[in-house]
mmCIF file of C-alpha atoms in Angstrom:
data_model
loop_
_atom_site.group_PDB
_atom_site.id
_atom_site.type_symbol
_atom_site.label_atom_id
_atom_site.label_comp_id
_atom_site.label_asym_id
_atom_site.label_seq_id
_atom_site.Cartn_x
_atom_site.Cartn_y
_atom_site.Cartn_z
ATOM 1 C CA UNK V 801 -33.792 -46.577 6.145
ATOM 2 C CA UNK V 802 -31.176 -44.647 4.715
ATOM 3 C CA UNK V 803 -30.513 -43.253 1.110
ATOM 4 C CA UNK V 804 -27.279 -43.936 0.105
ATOM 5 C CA UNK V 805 -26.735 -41.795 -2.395
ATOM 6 C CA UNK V 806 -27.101 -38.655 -0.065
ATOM 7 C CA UNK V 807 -23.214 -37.340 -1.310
ATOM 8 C CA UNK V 808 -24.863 -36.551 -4.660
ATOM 9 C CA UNK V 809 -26.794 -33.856 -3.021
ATOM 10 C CA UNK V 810 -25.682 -30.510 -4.925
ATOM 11 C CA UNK V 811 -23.795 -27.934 -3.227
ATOM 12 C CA UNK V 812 -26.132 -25.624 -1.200
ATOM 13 C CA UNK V 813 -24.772 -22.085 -1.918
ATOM 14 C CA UNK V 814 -27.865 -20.797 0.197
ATOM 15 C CA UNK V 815 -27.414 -22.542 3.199
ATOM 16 C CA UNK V 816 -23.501 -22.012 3.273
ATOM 17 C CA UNK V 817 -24.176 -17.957 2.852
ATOM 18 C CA UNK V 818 -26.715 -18.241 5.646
ATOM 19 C CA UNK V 819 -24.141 -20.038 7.819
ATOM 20 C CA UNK V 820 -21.564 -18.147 7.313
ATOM 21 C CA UNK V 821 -23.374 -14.572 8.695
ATOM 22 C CA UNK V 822 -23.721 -16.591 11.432
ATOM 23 C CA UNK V 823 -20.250 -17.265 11.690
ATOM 24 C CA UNK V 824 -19.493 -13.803 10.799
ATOM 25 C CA UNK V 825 -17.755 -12.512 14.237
ATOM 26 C CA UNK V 826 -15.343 -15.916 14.150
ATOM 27 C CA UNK V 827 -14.376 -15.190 10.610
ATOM 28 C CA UNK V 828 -13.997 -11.109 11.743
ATOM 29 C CA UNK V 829 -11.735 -12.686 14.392
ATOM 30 C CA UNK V 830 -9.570 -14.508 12.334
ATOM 31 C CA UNK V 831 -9.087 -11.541 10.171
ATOM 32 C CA UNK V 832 -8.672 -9.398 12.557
ATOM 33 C CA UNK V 833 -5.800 -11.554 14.107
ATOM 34 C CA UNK V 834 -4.145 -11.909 10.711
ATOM 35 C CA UNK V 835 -4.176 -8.319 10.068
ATOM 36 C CA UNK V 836 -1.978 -7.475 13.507
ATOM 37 C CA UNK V 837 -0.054 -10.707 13.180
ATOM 38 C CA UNK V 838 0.604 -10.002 9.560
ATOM 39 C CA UNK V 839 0.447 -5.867 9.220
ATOM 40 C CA UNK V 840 2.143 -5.150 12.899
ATOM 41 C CA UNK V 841 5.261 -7.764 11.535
ATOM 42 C CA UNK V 842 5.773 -6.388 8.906
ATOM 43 C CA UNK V 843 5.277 -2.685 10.397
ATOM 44 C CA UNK V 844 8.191 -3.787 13.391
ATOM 45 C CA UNK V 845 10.212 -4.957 11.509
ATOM 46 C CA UNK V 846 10.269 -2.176 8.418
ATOM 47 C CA UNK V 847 9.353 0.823 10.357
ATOM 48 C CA UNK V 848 10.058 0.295 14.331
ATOM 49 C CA UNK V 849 13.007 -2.184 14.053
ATOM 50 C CA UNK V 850 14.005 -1.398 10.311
ATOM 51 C CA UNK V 851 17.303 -0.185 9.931
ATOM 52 C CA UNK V 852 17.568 3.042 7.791
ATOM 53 C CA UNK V 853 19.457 3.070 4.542
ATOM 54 C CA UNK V 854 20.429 6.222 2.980
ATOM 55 C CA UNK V 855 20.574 7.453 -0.623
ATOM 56 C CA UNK V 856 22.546 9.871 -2.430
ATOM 57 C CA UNK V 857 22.207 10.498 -6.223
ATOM 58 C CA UNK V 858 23.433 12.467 -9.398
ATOM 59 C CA UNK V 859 22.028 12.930 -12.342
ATOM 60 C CA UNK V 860 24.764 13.324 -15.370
ATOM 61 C CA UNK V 861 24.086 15.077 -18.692
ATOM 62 C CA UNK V 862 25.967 13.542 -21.719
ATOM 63 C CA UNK V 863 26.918 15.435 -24.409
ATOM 64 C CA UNK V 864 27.556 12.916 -27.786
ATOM 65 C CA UNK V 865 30.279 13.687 -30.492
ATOM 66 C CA UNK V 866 27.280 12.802 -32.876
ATOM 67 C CA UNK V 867 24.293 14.491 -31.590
ATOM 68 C CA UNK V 868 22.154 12.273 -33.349
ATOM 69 C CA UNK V 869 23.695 9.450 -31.603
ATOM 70 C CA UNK V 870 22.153 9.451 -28.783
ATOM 71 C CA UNK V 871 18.639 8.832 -30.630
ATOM 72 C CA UNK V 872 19.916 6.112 -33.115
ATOM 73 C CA UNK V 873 21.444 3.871 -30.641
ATOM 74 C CA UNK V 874 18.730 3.248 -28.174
ATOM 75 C CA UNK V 875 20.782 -0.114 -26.657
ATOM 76 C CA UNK V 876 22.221 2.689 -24.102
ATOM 77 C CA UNK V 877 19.327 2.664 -21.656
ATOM 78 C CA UNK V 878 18.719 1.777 -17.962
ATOM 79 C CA UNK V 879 19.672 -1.598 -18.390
ATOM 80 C CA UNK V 880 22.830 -0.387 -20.300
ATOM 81 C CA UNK V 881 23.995 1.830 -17.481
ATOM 82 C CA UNK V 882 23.294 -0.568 -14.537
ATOM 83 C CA UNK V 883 25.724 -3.131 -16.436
ATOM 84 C CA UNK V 884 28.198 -0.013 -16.733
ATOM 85 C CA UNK V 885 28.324 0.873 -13.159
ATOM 86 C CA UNK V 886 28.712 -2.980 -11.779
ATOM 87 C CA UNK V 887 31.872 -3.267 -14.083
ATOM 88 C CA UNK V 888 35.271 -3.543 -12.976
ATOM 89 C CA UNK V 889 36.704 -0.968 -15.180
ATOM 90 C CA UNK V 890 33.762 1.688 -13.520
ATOM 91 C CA UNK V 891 34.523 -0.127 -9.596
ATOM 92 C CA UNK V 892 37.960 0.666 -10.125
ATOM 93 C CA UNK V 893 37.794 4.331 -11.983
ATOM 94 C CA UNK V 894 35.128 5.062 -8.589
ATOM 95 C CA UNK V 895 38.103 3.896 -5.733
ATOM 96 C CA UNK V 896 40.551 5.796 -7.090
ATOM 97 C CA UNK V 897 38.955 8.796 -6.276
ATOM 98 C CA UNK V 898 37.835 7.415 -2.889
ATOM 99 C CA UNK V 899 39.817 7.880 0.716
ATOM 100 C CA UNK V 900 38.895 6.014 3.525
ATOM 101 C CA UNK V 901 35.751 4.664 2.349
ATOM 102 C CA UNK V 902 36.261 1.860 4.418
ATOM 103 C CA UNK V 903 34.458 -0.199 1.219
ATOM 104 C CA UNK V 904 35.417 -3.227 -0.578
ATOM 105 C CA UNK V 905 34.769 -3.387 -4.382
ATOM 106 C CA UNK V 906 31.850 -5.690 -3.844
ATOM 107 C CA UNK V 907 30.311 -3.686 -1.506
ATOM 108 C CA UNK V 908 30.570 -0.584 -3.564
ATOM 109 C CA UNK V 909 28.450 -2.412 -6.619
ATOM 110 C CA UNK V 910 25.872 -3.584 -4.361
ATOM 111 C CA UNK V 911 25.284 -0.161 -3.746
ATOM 112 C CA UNK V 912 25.536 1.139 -6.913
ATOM 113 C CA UNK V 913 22.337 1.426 -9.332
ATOM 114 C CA UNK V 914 21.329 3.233 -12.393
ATOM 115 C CA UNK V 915 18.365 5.051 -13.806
ATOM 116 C CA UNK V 916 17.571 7.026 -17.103
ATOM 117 C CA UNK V 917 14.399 8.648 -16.382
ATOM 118 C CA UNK V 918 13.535 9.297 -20.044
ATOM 119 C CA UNK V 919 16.000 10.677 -22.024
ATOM 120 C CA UNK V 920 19.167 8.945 -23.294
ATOM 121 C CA UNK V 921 21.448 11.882 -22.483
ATOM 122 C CA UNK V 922 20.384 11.961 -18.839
ATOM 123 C CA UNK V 923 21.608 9.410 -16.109
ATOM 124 C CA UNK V 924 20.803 9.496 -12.596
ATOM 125 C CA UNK V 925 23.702 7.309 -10.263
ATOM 126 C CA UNK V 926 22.893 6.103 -6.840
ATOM 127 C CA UNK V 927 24.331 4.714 -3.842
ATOM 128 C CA UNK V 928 22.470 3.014 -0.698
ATOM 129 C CA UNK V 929 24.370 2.975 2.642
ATOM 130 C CA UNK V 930 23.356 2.869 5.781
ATOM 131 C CA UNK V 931 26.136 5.577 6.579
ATOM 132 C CA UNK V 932 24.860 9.377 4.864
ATOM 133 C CA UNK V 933 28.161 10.392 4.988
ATOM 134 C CA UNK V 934 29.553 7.167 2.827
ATOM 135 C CA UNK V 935 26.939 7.301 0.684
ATOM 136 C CA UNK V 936 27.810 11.085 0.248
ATOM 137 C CA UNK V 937 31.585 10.333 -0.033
ATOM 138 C CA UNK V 938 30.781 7.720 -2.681
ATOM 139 C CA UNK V 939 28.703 9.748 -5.124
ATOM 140 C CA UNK V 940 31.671 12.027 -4.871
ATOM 141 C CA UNK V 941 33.873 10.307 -6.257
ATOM 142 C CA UNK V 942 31.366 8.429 -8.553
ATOM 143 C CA UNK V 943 31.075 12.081 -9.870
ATOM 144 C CA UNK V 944 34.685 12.427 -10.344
ATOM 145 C CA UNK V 945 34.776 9.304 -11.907
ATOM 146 C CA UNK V 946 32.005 10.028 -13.991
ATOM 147 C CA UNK V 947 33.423 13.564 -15.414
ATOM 148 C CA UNK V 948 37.166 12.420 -15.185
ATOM 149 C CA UNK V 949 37.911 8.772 -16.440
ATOM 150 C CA UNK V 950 34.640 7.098 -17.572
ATOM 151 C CA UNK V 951 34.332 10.010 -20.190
ATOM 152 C CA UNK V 952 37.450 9.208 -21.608
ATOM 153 C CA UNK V 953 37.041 5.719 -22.365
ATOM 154 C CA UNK V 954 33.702 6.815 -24.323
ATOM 155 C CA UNK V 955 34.499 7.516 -28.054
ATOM 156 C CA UNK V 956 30.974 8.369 -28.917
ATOM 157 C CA UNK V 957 30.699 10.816 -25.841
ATOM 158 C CA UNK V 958 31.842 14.438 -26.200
ATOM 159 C CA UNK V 959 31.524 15.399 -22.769
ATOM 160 C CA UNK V 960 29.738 14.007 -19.023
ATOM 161 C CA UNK V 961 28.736 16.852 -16.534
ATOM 162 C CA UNK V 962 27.007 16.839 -13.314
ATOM 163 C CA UNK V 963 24.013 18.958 -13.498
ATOM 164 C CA UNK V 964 22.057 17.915 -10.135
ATOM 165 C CA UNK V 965 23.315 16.108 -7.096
ATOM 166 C CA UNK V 966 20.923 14.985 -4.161
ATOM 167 C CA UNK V 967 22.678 14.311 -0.528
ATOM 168 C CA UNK V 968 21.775 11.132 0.907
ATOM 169 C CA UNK V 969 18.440 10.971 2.404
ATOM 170 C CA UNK V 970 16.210 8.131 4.228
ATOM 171 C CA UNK V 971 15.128 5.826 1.800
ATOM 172 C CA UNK V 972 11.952 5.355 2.669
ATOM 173 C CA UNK V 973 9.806 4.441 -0.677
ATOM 174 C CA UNK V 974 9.985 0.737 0.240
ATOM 175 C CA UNK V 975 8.355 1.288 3.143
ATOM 176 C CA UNK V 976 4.871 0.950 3.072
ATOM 177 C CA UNK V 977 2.801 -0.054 6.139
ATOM 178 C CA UNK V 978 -0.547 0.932 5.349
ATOM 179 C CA UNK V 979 -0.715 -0.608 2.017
ATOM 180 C CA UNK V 980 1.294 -3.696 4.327
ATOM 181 C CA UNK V 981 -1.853 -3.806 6.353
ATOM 182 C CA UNK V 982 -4.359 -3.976 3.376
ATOM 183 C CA UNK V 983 -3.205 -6.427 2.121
ATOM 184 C CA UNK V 984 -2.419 -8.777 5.776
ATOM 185 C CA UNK V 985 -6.466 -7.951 6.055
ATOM 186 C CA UNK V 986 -7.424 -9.198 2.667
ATOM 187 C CA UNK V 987 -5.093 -12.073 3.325
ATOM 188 C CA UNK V 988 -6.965 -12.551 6.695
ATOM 189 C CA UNK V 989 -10.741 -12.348 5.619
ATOM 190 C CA UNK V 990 -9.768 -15.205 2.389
ATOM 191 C CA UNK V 991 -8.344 -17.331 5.324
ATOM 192 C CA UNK V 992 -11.004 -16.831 7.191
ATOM 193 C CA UNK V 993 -13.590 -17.497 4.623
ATOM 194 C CA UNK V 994 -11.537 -20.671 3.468
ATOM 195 C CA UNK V 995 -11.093 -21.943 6.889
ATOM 196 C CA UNK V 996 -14.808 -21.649 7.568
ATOM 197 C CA UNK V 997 -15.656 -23.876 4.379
ATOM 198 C CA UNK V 998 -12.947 -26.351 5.211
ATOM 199 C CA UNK V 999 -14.697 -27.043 8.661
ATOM 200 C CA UNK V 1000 -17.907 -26.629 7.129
ATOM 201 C CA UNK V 1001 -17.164 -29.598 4.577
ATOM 202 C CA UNK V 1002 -14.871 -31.234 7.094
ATOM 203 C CA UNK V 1003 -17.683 -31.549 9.713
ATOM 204 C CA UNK V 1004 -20.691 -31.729 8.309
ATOM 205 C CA UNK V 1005 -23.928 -30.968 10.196
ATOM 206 C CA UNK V 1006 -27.679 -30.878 9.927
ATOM 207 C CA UNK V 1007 -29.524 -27.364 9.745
ATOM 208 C CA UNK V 1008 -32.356 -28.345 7.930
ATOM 209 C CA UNK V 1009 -35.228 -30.447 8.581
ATOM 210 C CA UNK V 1010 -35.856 -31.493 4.182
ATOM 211 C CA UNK V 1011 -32.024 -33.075 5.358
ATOM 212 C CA UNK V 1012 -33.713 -35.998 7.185
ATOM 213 C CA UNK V 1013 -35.090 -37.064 4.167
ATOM 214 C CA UNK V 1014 -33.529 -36.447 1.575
ATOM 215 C CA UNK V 1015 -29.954 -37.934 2.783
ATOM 216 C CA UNK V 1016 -31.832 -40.898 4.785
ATOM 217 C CA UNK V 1017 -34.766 -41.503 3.759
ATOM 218 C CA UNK V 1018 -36.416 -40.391 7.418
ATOM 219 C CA UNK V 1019 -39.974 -38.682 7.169
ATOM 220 C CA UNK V 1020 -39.799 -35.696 8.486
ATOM 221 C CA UNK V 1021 -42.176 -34.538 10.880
ATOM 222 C CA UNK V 1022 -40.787 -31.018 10.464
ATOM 223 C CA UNK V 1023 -39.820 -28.391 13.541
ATOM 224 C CA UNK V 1024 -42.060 -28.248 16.660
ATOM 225 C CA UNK V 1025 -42.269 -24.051 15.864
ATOM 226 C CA UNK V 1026 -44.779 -24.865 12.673
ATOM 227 C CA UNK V 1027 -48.061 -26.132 12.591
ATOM 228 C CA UNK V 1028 -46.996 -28.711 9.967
ATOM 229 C CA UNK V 1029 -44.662 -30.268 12.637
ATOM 230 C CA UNK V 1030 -47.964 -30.833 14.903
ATOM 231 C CA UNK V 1031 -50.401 -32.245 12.229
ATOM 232 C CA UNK V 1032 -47.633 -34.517 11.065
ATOM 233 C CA UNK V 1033 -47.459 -35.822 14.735
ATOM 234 C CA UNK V 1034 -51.188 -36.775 14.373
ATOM 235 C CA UNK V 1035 -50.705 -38.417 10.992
ATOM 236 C CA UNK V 1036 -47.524 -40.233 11.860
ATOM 237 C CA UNK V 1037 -48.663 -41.389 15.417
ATOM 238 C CA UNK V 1038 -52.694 -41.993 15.842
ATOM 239 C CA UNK V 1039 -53.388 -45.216 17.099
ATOM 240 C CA UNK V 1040 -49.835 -45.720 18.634
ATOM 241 C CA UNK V 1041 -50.186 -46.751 22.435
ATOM 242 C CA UNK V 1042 -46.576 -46.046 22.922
ATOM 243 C CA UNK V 1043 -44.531 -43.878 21.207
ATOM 244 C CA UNK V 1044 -40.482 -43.208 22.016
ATOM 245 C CA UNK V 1045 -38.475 -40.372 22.245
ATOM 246 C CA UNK V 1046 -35.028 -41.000 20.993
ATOM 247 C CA UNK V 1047 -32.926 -37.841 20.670
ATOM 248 C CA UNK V 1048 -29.748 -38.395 18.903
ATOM 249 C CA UNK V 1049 -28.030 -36.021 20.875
ATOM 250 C CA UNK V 1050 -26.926 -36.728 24.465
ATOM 251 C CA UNK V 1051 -27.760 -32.898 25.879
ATOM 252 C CA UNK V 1052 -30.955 -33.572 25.022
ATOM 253 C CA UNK V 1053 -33.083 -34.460 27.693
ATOM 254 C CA UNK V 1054 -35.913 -36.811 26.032
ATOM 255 C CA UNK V 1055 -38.017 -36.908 29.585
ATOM 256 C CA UNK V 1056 -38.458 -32.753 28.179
ATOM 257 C CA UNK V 1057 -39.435 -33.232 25.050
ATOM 258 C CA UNK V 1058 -41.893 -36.185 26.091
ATOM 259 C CA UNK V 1059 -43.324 -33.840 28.508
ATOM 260 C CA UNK V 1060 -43.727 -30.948 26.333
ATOM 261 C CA UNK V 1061 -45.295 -32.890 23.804
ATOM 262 C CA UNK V 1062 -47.773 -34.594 26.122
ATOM 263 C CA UNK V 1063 -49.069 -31.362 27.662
ATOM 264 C CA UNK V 1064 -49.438 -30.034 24.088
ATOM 265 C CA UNK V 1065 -52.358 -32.727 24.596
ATOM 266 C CA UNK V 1066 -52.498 -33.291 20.331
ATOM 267 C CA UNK V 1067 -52.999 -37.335 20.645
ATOM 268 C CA UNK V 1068 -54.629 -38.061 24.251
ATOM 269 C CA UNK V 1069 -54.379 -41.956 24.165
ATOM 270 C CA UNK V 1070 -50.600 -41.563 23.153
ATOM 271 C CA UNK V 1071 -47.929 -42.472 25.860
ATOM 272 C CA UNK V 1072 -44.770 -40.628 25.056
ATOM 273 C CA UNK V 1073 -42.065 -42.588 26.472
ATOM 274 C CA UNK V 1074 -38.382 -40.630 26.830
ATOM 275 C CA UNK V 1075 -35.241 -43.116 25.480
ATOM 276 C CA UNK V 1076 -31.662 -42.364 26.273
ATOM 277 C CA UNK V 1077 -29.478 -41.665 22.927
ATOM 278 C CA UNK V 1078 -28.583 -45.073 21.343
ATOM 279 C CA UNK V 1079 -24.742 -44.402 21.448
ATOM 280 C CA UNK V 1080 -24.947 -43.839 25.524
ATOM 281 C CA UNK V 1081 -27.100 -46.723 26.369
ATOM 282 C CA UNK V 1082 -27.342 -49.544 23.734
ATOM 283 C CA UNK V 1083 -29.143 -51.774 26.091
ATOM 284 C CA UNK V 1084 -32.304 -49.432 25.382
ATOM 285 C CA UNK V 1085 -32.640 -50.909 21.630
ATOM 286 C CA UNK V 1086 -34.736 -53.762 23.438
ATOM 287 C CA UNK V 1087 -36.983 -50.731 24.643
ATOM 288 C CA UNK V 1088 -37.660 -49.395 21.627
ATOM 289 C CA UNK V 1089 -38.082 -52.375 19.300
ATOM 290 C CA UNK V 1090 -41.191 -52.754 22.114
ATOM 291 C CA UNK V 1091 -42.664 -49.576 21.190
ATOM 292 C CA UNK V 1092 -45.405 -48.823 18.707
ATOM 293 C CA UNK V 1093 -43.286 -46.149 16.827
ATOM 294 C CA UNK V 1094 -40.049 -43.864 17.378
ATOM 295 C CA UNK V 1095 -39.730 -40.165 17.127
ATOM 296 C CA UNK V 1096 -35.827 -39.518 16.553
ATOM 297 C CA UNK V 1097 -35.003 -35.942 17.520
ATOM 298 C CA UNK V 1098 -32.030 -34.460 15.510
ATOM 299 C CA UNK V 1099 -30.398 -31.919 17.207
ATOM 300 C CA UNK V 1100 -29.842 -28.519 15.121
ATOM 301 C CA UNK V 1101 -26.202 -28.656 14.090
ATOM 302 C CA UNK V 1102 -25.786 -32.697 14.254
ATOM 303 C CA UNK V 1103 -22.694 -33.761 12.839
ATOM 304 C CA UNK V 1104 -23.658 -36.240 9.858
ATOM 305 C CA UNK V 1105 -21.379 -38.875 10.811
ATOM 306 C CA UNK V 1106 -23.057 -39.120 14.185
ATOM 307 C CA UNK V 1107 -26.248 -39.748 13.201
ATOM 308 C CA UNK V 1108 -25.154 -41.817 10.729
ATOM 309 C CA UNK V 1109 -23.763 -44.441 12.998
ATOM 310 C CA UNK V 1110 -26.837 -43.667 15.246
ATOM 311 C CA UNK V 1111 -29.061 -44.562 12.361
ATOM 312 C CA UNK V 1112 -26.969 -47.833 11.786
ATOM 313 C CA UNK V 1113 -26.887 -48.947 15.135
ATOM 314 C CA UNK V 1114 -30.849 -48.758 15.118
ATOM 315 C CA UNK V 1115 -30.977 -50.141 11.773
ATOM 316 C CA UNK V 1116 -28.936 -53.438 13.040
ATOM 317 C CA UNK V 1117 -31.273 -54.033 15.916
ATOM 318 C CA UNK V 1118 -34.232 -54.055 14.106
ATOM 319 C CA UNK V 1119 -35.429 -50.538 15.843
ATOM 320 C CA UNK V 1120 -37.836 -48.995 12.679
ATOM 321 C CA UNK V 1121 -38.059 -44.736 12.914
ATOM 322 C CA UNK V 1122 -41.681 -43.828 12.341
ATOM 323 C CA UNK V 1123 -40.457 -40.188 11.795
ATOM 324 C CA UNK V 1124 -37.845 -37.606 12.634
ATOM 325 C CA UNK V 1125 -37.814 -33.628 14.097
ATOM 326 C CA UNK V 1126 -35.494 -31.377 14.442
ATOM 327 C CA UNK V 1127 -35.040 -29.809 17.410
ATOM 328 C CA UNK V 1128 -33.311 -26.686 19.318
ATOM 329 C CA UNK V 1129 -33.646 -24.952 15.309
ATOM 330 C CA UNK V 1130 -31.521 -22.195 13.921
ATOM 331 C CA UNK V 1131 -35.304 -19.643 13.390
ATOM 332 C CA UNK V 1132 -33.579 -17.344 11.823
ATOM 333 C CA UNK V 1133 -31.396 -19.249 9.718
ATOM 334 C CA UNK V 1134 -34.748 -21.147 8.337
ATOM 335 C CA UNK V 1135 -36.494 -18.200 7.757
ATOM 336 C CA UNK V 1136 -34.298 -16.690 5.579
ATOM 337 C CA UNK V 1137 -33.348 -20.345 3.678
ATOM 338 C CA UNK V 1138 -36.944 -20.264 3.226
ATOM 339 C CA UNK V 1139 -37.766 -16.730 2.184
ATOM 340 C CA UNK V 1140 -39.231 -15.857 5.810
ATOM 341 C CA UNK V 1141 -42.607 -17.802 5.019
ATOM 342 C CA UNK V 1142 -41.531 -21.869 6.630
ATOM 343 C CA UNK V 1143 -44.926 -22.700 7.615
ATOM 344 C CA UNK V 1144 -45.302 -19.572 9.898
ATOM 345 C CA UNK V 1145 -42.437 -20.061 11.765
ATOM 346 C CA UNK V 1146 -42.622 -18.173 15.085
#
């Protein structure tokens, strides 16, 4: 009854872009959600919440005994000077110039960094605090420091003056909310769009009626919107006294179908006879082994597994499908798998 090697089916890019524009507004949602959970945390916590750190800076020109110096011995650089400023020799030359800082010497070097823009002569010194007025205080006597002691100890250095200094101001280059929500959305549509696969793969279901056949071996008597489904019914079914409707899903009422397809009128001498689904009343397997042939009716969106055991169940008790339908269709989903031309789908 069933083909067994259904799992080697390939992957059905078409179908899973169809389905998921339909599942377009849950995977909107889930971005959506992301984006607040994800962009509003971060924007609380650095901008409404965030406490403010100030910097203060000075840029130092250097004037070298050798003035080619400077040029030759390019180890002096950014990563030079931030080595310089976390020492204990420049620590100590910076507190004796402070008063009252209120600072221990570990503090002060976490606070301390160094940049050289571009040239090797010119240093810029910083210090972030979330006091203005310490991190003003510091860079004073970092200055001091700078033009008084550390000068000194530098053979190869004629001279160190200060030739800008910047009061401490909000640091706020590290805050960044709307490149913070950006990214929490791009974050939330690739969730989205994974988490719609992984149920997608996880529970499998049936959209197409070519499905019935070629992962178990069911003919398929098509969907009851074409004309194919109808002349199928008359191929599959003439001669048949009695002919039963099993749906395999338990919100569909078989004693509906059975009606609309007798009033449809296509085979007069047929009886169609309405089952209960297998899995709600097993008993009814006697009824059908009785009948002259089965209709199953596949529900749009079965899950495989279901009708799978459904299919076994029937199998076990000798219970032969003539032919399978599927009903309650996605239309719009098979006209576009199908290019808008299934068999004049209505």
């Amino acid at each position: 009854m069933r083909d067994n090697a259904w799992g080697k089916d390939p992957f059905d890019l078409r179908l899973s872009v169809l389905r998921m524009i339909r599942r377009l507004p849950a995977i909107i949602a889930v971005t959506a959600l992301l984006t607040i959970l994800l962009g509003g945390g971060y924007y609380l916590k650095n901008v409404t919440f965030r406490q403010k750190t100030y910097i203060a800076s000075t840029t130092f020109s250097m004037e070298y005994a050798d003035e080619n110096w400077a040029v030759n011995n390019t180890f002096i650089n950014e990563y030079t000077w931030n080595v310089w400023v976390q020492t204990d020799e420049f620590l100590s030359f910076v507190e004796k110039h402070l008063s009252d800082a209120g600072l221990q010497e570990k503090e002060l070097g976490a606070g301390l960094s160094a940049s050289v823009p571009s040239d090797l002569r010119m240093v810029t010194i910083s210090f972030a605090s979330k006091d203005a007025a310490q991190a003003n205080h510091v860079m004073e006597a970092v200055g001091a420091a700078m033009t008084e002691d550390f000068s000194k100890g530098m053979t190869d250095v004629a001279s160190i003056r200060v030739i800008d200094v910047e009061a401490a101001a909000e640091n706020l280059k590290t805050v960044k909310p709307v490149r913070a929500f950006v990214l929490a959305t791009v974050i939330g549509l690739f969730t989205g769009v994974v988490l719609f696969l992984f149920l997608e793969i996880l529970f499998e279901q049936i959209w197409l009626p070519e499905s019935l056949t070629s992962r178990f071996g069911i003919k398929n008597a098509g969907i009851p919107e074409t004309e194919l489904f109808w002349e199928n019914l008359k191929y599959f079914f003439d001669g048949k006294k009695r002919v039963a409707i099993c749906p395999t899903d338990q919100e569909l009422d078989p004693k509906e179908i059975a009606d609309a397809l007798q009033k449809k009128g296509i085979l007069k001498d047929t009886e169609w006879i309405p089952v209960p689904c297998p899995t709600l009343t097993p008993s009814e397997a006697a009824k059908l082994r009785e009948m002259d042939g089965i209709l199953l009716v596949v529900g749009a969106g079965e899950d495989i597994k279901h009708l799978q055991a459904i299919l076994d169940f029937l199998a076990s008790q000798d219970c032969t499908i003539t032919a399978a339908t599927l009903w309650n269709e996605d239309t719009w989903l098979l006209k576009c798998y199908y290019a808008w031309n299934y068999h004049k789908i209505t």
